[in-house]
Amino acid sequence: MTALDLSSPVAVVGTGTMGQGIAQVALVAGHPVRLYDAAPGQARKAADTIGARLDRLVEKERLTADERDAARARLTPVDDLPGLAGCSLVVEAVVERLDVKQELFRALEDVVADDCLLATNTSSLSVTAIGGALRVPGRFVGLHFFNPAPLLPLVEVVSGFATDVTSATRAYETARAWGKTPVACADTPGFIVNRIARPFYAEAFAVYESQGADPATIDAVLRESGGFRMGAFELTDLIGQDVNESVTHSVWQAFFQDVRFQPSLAQRRLVESGRLGRKTGRGWYDHREDAQRPEPHTAEPAEPPAYVVAEGGLGPAAELLDLIRGAGIEVREAEEDNGTRLVLPSGGQLVLADGQTSVEFRDVVYFDLALDYRRATRIALSHAAHTSAATVAQATGLFQALGKKVSVIGDVPGMIVARTVARIIDLAVDAVAKGVATEEDIDTAMRLGVNYPLGPFEWSRRLGRGWAGSLLDELHEVDPSGRYAPSLALYRYACAADQPEDTP
């Protein structure tokens, strides 16, 4: 099954931001496009707006004047649904209400031919439930574009329970022909991106709610150590706290209030107060004119230790040993391998975040996971109240000697980056095991849909298949609510790495 022929008319119903963006994508690809909106006159206004966007593309030399004129000639606003007769694809981008979408598609079935592909751009509703109201549900798919649709490459092609393979394939190939990067996905709450991204927000909010660190510090650690483009607090301020919380709540409810997807009470209070982020001037941060952005907590300069004793190879943080030597600090090798840690001259230990807390040990400072310890500009440390001041100072000075800013946070098990990445990996592995999507499509979706520096499986291969499960096991010990209980799929995934290929 191939993509729709460029001569095939495409219709977009709903002419808000997403509808206009989808229409522009189809139009620039070469299709005749018809616009419909239930609000009188709105389709014509949208056509004018799209025309102005095409003008800007000419100014930016992304379209020629002739291409713009041809695209404008292919764009037709219509005043009623019968005006969509003869279209080969109809994409809906109306309000996120199941009853409204079902009523719309039932009405469309009386207008278009039975071989017309029907698609919803829903981000939070069940594709199966919307399509369940149709006479021919096999031709119904989800085409979830990301905002702004003309710029962002990812499209989740979602197959409902009744979707025919031929319909899903045609939708997939059409999205690819439009210059997008499609990923195939089964109908599951949140699809790929909104399902697997939940821990990125949830763990940041949980650290804040436990008074482990303030928003500015958590965001800085996620960016400067984790390699994420934005931190969770600044990103949700950009998205809109009400929008982000609504998606979280929808996924949580759809999974029968699974604790792994539990919404944040702190975010709920923010929404209730009307502090929705940039669009209202205040959210986690104050975005009003002349407001000062809070600075992340950064430790004062400390003296580095003269030496460290390496016990084990530091696992995912092994590159630190070369960095420490390069900073002129002696690395002594322990006679016995008692674990994966650095012993400081104070006698205290510096340990990569493993899901445990410093309060469990006599004199331990934890350091957080980094995407790349060479390029990271900030490292988070955590310790208990009884940890010796000398150990904290030496751990701080060590990372400062490597050219890193240091943020000291509370005694948070799994810290910030480590617990976030572990939970993302777990949800990704679980999604593959449940047939939601392939490993490759999940990695593609998370890199393109939310700009993660690595896909979950890319991260897992770098850290080791057993890393996420081990950290979550420890987190589950200290927080047995079920939030951190590793999935059975993750357990099997980790065990598979240890089995020879010919194992029965």
XYZ file of C-alpha atoms in Angstrom:
504
model
C 0.000 0.000 0.000
C 1.501 3.308 -1.089
C 0.966 6.929 -0.130
C -1.976 8.885 -1.424
C -1.470 10.268 -4.901
C -0.766 13.995 -4.893
C -3.869 14.550 -6.984
C -6.004 13.171 -4.138
C -7.828 15.899 -2.179
C -7.109 16.074 1.547
C -9.564 17.644 3.987
C -8.819 19.124 7.411
C -11.693 19.614 9.839
C -10.983 22.098 12.609
C -8.899 25.148 11.792
C -7.177 25.992 15.032
C -3.400 25.977 15.354
C -3.044 22.243 14.737
C -5.583 22.132 11.916
C -3.897 24.980 10.093
C -0.495 23.364 10.543
C -1.643 19.994 9.192
C -3.339 21.679 6.246
C -0.131 23.569 5.454
C 1.881 20.340 5.521
C -0.466 18.601 3.068
C -0.670 21.694 0.892
C 3.095 22.186 0.590
C 3.443 18.468 -0.167
C 1.315 19.054 -3.258
C -2.239 17.991 -2.396
C -5.439 19.922 -3.029
C -6.629 20.808 0.489
C -10.115 21.658 1.701
C -10.700 23.355 5.035
C -13.843 23.072 7.127
C -14.730 24.502 10.523
C -18.081 24.462 12.280
C -17.665 28.124 13.226
C -18.988 30.282 10.350
C -16.235 32.089 8.457
C -13.428 30.405 10.391
C -12.274 28.241 7.467
C -11.816 31.300 5.258
C -9.860 33.099 7.983
C -7.675 30.024 8.359
C -7.056 29.936 4.611
C -5.889 33.568 4.765
C -3.588 32.755 7.674
C -2.081 29.811 5.814
C -1.599 32.039 2.780
C 0.335 34.519 4.929
C 2.517 31.682 6.208
C 3.275 30.662 2.634
C 4.345 34.260 1.979
C 6.805 34.015 4.855
C 8.181 30.754 3.444
C 8.877 32.604 0.190
C 10.629 35.366 2.135
C 12.781 32.740 3.824
C 13.483 31.149 0.425
C 11.901 27.857 1.444
C 9.309 28.151 -1.334
C 9.425 29.874 -4.684
C 6.767 32.409 -5.594
C 5.396 30.006 -8.220
C 5.159 27.191 -5.649
C 3.328 29.504 -3.267
C 0.858 30.585 -5.932
C 0.203 26.977 -6.913
C -0.335 26.010 -3.265
C -2.777 28.866 -2.738
C -4.713 27.753 -5.780
C -5.052 24.272 -4.255
C -6.450 25.566 -0.940
C -10.240 25.721 -0.663
C -12.300 26.671 2.387
C -15.735 25.042 2.423
C -18.868 26.023 4.339
C -20.307 22.602 5.141
C -19.346 18.943 5.449
C -20.834 17.978 2.050
C -18.115 20.197 0.585
C -15.626 17.467 1.578
C -17.168 14.856 -0.738
C -14.586 13.278 -2.997
C -11.682 13.651 -0.546
C -9.331 10.689 -0.124
C -8.216 11.635 3.396
C -9.937 13.642 6.130
C -7.898 14.679 9.181
C -9.813 15.914 12.214
C -8.330 18.457 14.636
C -11.312 19.600 16.705
C -11.886 19.857 20.459
C -10.644 16.925 22.579
C -14.061 15.497 23.400
C -14.980 11.935 22.508
C -18.642 12.678 21.802
C -17.802 15.584 19.503
C -15.305 13.557 17.490
C -17.608 10.539 17.211
C -20.482 12.714 15.985
C -18.211 14.397 13.432
C -16.947 11.127 11.951
C -20.433 9.628 11.818
C -21.495 12.652 9.800
C -18.430 12.362 7.561
C -19.292 8.778 6.711
C -22.471 10.068 5.062
C -20.379 12.378 2.876
C -17.189 10.609 1.817
C -16.682 7.311 -0.017
C -16.030 4.101 1.897
C -12.407 4.044 0.734
C -11.697 7.527 2.127
C -9.132 7.364 4.930
C -10.389 9.001 8.129
C -7.868 10.225 10.719
C -7.888 11.929 14.086
C -5.127 14.134 15.439
C -6.131 13.394 19.035
C -3.324 13.374 21.581
C -5.261 12.055 24.568
C -8.358 10.115 23.488
C -8.632 6.497 22.423
C -8.452 6.032 18.666
C -10.373 2.801 19.144
C -13.190 4.568 20.991
C -13.516 7.294 18.357
C -13.493 4.773 15.516
C -15.904 2.489 17.355
C -18.783 4.752 16.367
C -18.135 4.279 12.637
C -19.842 2.075 10.107
C -16.456 1.277 8.511
C -13.998 1.472 11.439
C -11.227 -0.299 9.538
C -10.372 2.865 7.593
C -9.937 4.939 10.757
C -6.453 5.793 12.132
C -4.711 8.245 14.397
C -2.359 10.768 12.794
C -0.863 12.579 15.764
C 1.187 15.562 14.606
C 3.251 17.607 17.030
C 2.931 21.367 17.349
C 3.957 23.260 15.259
C 3.064 20.678 12.621
C 4.945 22.331 9.716
C 8.201 22.321 11.701
C 8.258 19.224 13.890
C 9.006 16.054 11.924
C 7.360 13.383 14.085
C 3.960 11.863 13.339
C 2.582 9.014 15.449
C 0.496 6.737 13.205
C -1.877 5.032 15.618
C -3.778 1.845 14.837
C -6.991 1.382 16.766
C -8.283 -2.066 17.651
C -10.331 -2.199 14.425
C -7.918 -0.367 12.107
C -7.042 -2.318 8.953
C -3.344 -2.865 8.260
C -3.803 -1.385 4.786
C -5.249 1.826 6.249
C -2.423 2.190 8.773
C 0.164 1.544 6.076
C -1.375 4.096 3.725
C -1.451 6.695 6.493
C 2.185 5.897 7.396
C 3.405 6.183 3.800
C 1.423 9.366 3.234
C 2.976 11.018 6.281
C 6.419 9.990 5.016
C 5.624 11.375 1.549
C 4.775 14.673 3.236
C 8.345 14.869 4.532
C 7.518 13.702 8.041
C 9.084 10.946 10.133
C 6.248 8.553 10.979
C 6.341 5.970 13.741
C 3.833 3.127 14.013
C 1.994 2.769 17.299
C -0.796 0.659 18.756
C -3.662 2.491 20.440
C -2.491 2.924 24.026
C -2.960 5.803 26.494
C -0.550 8.555 25.515
C 0.567 6.626 22.406
C 4.401 6.622 22.446
C 5.606 10.073 23.435
C 2.983 11.098 25.994
C 3.153 7.671 27.629
C 6.916 7.339 27.947
C 7.607 11.021 28.722
C 5.569 11.074 31.948
C 8.540 10.347 34.284
C 10.465 13.327 32.912
C 7.899 15.608 34.536
C 6.808 13.360 37.391
C 10.254 12.737 38.867
C 11.237 16.405 38.732
C 8.019 17.320 40.528
C 8.538 14.514 43.065
C 12.039 15.765 43.927
C 10.588 19.249 44.403
C 7.668 17.997 46.515
C 10.086 16.141 48.799
C 12.051 19.409 49.195
C 15.064 17.781 47.594
C 15.764 20.782 45.373
C 14.131 23.884 43.924
C 12.830 24.108 40.324
C 15.768 26.141 39.014
C 18.297 23.626 40.365
C 16.384 20.589 39.106
C 16.057 22.149 35.656
C 19.753 23.027 35.569
C 20.751 19.458 36.474
C 18.453 17.983 33.807
C 19.965 20.296 31.183
C 23.605 20.518 32.178
C 24.108 16.966 33.434
C 21.311 14.993 31.771
C 21.682 16.650 28.387
C 17.965 17.468 28.051
C 17.222 20.592 26.048
C 14.931 22.007 28.739
C 14.191 21.129 32.338
C 10.783 19.849 33.413
C 9.672 23.054 35.109
C 10.595 25.408 32.291
C 9.185 23.022 29.695
C 5.804 22.714 31.420
C 5.701 26.510 31.764
C 6.159 26.648 27.994
C 3.585 23.939 27.260
C 1.089 25.315 29.773
C 0.603 23.765 33.202
C -3.060 23.079 32.494
C -2.238 21.326 29.215
C 0.562 19.222 30.697
C -1.471 18.259 33.750
C -4.460 17.380 31.568
C -2.359 14.931 29.530
C -0.878 13.423 32.697
C -4.320 13.045 34.259
C -5.734 11.519 31.070
C -2.955 8.904 30.855
C -3.280 8.132 34.593
C -7.042 7.623 34.321
C -6.703 5.560 31.138
C -4.297 3.231 32.951
C -6.862 2.787 35.754
C -4.975 5.174 38.063
C -1.712 3.249 37.838
C 0.624 4.801 40.445
C 3.430 4.952 37.855
C 1.495 7.718 36.070
C 0.176 9.536 39.141
C -0.230 13.310 38.671
C 1.572 15.848 40.831
C -0.247 17.580 43.679
C 2.150 20.522 43.403
C 1.250 20.963 39.725
C -2.469 20.672 40.615
C -2.095 23.556 43.062
C -0.283 25.589 40.409
C -3.158 25.071 37.958
C -5.769 25.854 40.608
C -3.995 29.141 41.341
C -4.151 30.148 37.655
C -0.373 30.104 37.272
C -0.326 28.275 33.957
C 3.119 29.306 32.737
C 4.221 31.712 30.071
C 0.708 32.334 28.762
C -0.441 33.770 32.114
C 2.880 35.361 33.068
C 3.549 33.044 36.001
C 3.980 29.313 36.465
C 6.830 27.593 38.220
C 8.755 30.700 37.189
C 7.809 34.360 36.999
C 7.694 35.320 33.313
C 6.433 38.844 33.816
C 8.372 41.766 32.408
C 11.476 42.607 34.448
C 11.099 39.468 36.597
C 14.409 37.908 37.566
C 14.978 34.238 36.780
C 16.057 32.345 39.909
C 19.549 30.894 39.817
C 20.204 27.208 40.468
C 21.951 26.324 43.677
C 25.681 26.191 43.007
C 28.169 25.209 45.690
C 30.923 27.569 46.789
C 34.484 26.667 45.720
C 36.079 23.846 47.681
C 39.521 22.307 47.734
C 39.854 19.122 45.674
C 41.252 15.990 47.325
C 44.904 15.151 46.701
C 43.910 11.644 45.636
C 41.007 9.240 45.345
C 40.940 5.464 45.672
C 38.994 3.722 42.927
C 37.102 0.613 43.971
C 35.677 -0.937 40.816
C 35.417 0.753 37.451
C 32.591 3.226 38.258
C 30.287 1.557 35.705
C 28.472 4.190 33.587
C 30.715 6.862 35.142
C 33.982 5.127 34.188
C 35.160 8.081 32.103
C 35.467 10.099 35.304
C 38.690 8.265 36.167
C 40.493 9.698 33.129
C 39.058 13.143 33.846
C 40.292 12.986 37.422
C 43.779 11.994 36.294
C 43.701 14.754 33.701
C 42.964 17.274 36.460
C 46.173 16.252 38.201
C 44.495 14.281 40.984
C 46.053 10.919 41.785
C 43.855 7.873 41.223
C 44.897 4.937 43.367
C 43.576 1.497 42.567
C 42.153 -0.474 45.501
C 43.739 -3.844 46.184
C 40.296 -5.392 46.468
C 37.273 -4.664 44.331
C 34.627 -3.885 46.960
C 32.158 -2.198 44.638
C 31.910 0.726 42.287
C 32.922 3.824 44.212
C 35.619 6.349 44.972
C 37.060 6.557 48.464
C 38.097 10.070 49.482
C 40.955 11.011 51.847
C 38.331 11.708 54.544
C 37.439 8.030 54.450
C 34.049 8.842 53.008
C 32.764 7.357 49.763
C 31.603 8.961 46.514
C 29.065 6.711 44.764
C 27.091 6.957 41.525
C 23.350 7.269 42.210
C 21.993 3.737 42.641
C 18.549 4.245 44.145
C 19.692 4.138 47.762
C 19.992 7.062 50.166
C 22.991 8.430 52.023
C 21.148 8.159 55.326
C 21.546 4.361 55.086
C 25.348 4.652 55.297
C 27.920 6.153 57.600
C 29.669 8.597 55.258
C 28.505 8.529 51.646
C 27.971 11.251 49.035
C 26.080 10.289 45.888
C 26.640 11.889 42.498
C 24.087 11.946 39.687
C 24.127 10.345 36.270
C 25.372 12.456 33.365
C 24.765 11.957 29.663
C 28.455 12.657 29.056
C 30.715 13.379 32.019
C 33.238 15.088 29.786
C 30.750 17.573 28.391
C 28.529 17.966 31.440
C 28.849 21.418 32.964
C 27.046 20.637 36.226
C 26.936 17.639 38.561
C 24.479 17.104 41.397
C 25.586 15.662 44.732
C 23.389 14.423 47.569
C 24.166 13.460 51.144
C 22.555 12.866 54.514
C 22.596 15.280 57.432
C 25.153 13.114 59.245
C 27.581 12.903 56.291
C 30.886 14.472 57.336
C 31.567 18.008 56.171
C 35.022 16.926 55.010
C 33.578 14.282 52.677
C 31.038 16.733 51.207
C 33.757 19.349 50.679
C 36.160 16.902 49.042
C 33.440 15.526 46.757
C 32.477 19.087 45.789
C 36.079 20.111 45.179
C 36.723 17.006 43.087
C 34.029 17.829 40.545
C 34.912 21.510 40.584
C 38.480 20.529 39.705
C 37.004 18.801 36.627
C 35.479 22.113 35.549
C 31.942 21.332 36.734
C 29.511 23.450 38.680
C 28.177 21.509 41.641
C 24.615 21.512 42.943
C 24.141 19.888 46.327
C 20.587 18.580 46.757
C 18.777 16.717 49.525
C 19.174 13.026 50.251
C 17.055 11.995 47.260
C 17.194 8.289 46.306
C 18.127 7.982 42.631
C 18.755 11.738 42.594
C 17.408 13.589 39.512
C 18.790 12.386 36.189
C 19.332 8.766 37.211
C 15.815 8.073 38.493
C 14.277 9.913 35.533
C 16.238 7.972 32.930
C 15.633 4.641 34.702
C 11.879 5.161 34.721
C 11.830 6.262 31.067
C 13.738 3.110 30.111
C 11.322 0.953 32.111
C 8.225 2.421 30.437
C 9.861 2.055 27.017
C 10.759 -1.599 27.547
C 7.281 -2.292 28.890
C 5.726 -0.605 25.839
C 7.674 -2.851 23.459
C 6.702 -5.943 25.443
C 3.038 -4.947 25.161
C 3.248 -4.439 21.393
C 2.861 -0.668 21.479
C 5.807 0.046 19.161
C 9.270 -1.182 18.196
C 12.463 -0.192 19.981
C 13.560 1.794 16.936
C 10.284 3.699 16.665
C 10.278 4.488 20.380
C 13.818 5.877 20.214
C 12.877 7.933 17.144
C 9.696 9.224 18.779
C 11.414 10.352 21.976
C 14.277 12.049 20.172
C 12.065 13.870 17.657
C 8.883 14.325 19.680
C 10.390 15.735 22.878
C 14.021 16.332 21.872
C 15.570 13.808 24.248
C 19.345 13.566 23.792
C 19.052 9.765 23.440
C 16.192 7.374 22.922
C 15.441 5.071 25.897
C 17.002 2.031 24.238
C 20.053 4.018 23.120
C 20.449 5.093 26.735
C 19.987 1.552 27.989
C 22.659 0.200 25.667
C 25.053 2.853 26.912
C 24.297 2.219 30.603
C 23.885 -1.540 30.413
C 20.661 -3.536 30.189
C 20.601 -4.253 33.908
C 21.259 -0.696 35.096
C 17.684 0.641 35.131
C 16.262 -2.441 36.826
C 18.903 -2.391 39.563
C 18.299 1.270 40.346
C 14.512 0.847 40.350
C 14.780 -2.206 42.616
C 16.584 -0.067 45.186
C 14.090 2.774 44.779
C 11.238 0.338 45.272
C 12.856 -0.785 48.537
C 12.756 2.746 49.962
C 9.419 3.648 48.338
C 7.273 0.480 48.121
C 4.222 2.356 46.759
C 4.671 0.621 43.395
C 5.728 3.795 41.624
C 9.264 2.480 41.149
C 8.597 -1.248 40.911
C 10.387 -2.357 37.737
C 8.151 -4.023 35.177
C 8.345 -7.718 34.412
C 9.350 -6.684 30.895
C 12.392 -4.820 32.258
C 13.396 -7.866 34.292
C 13.203 -10.078 31.205
C 15.027 -7.455 29.142
C 17.913 -7.373 31.621
C 18.093 -11.171 31.899
C 18.140 -11.590 28.122
C 21.457 -9.759 27.960
C 23.066 -12.432 30.128
C 21.881 -15.394 28.065
C 24.002 -16.931 25.274
C 22.273 -16.999 21.909
C 21.847 -20.799 21.934
C 20.180 -20.919 25.354
C 16.929 -22.901 25.082
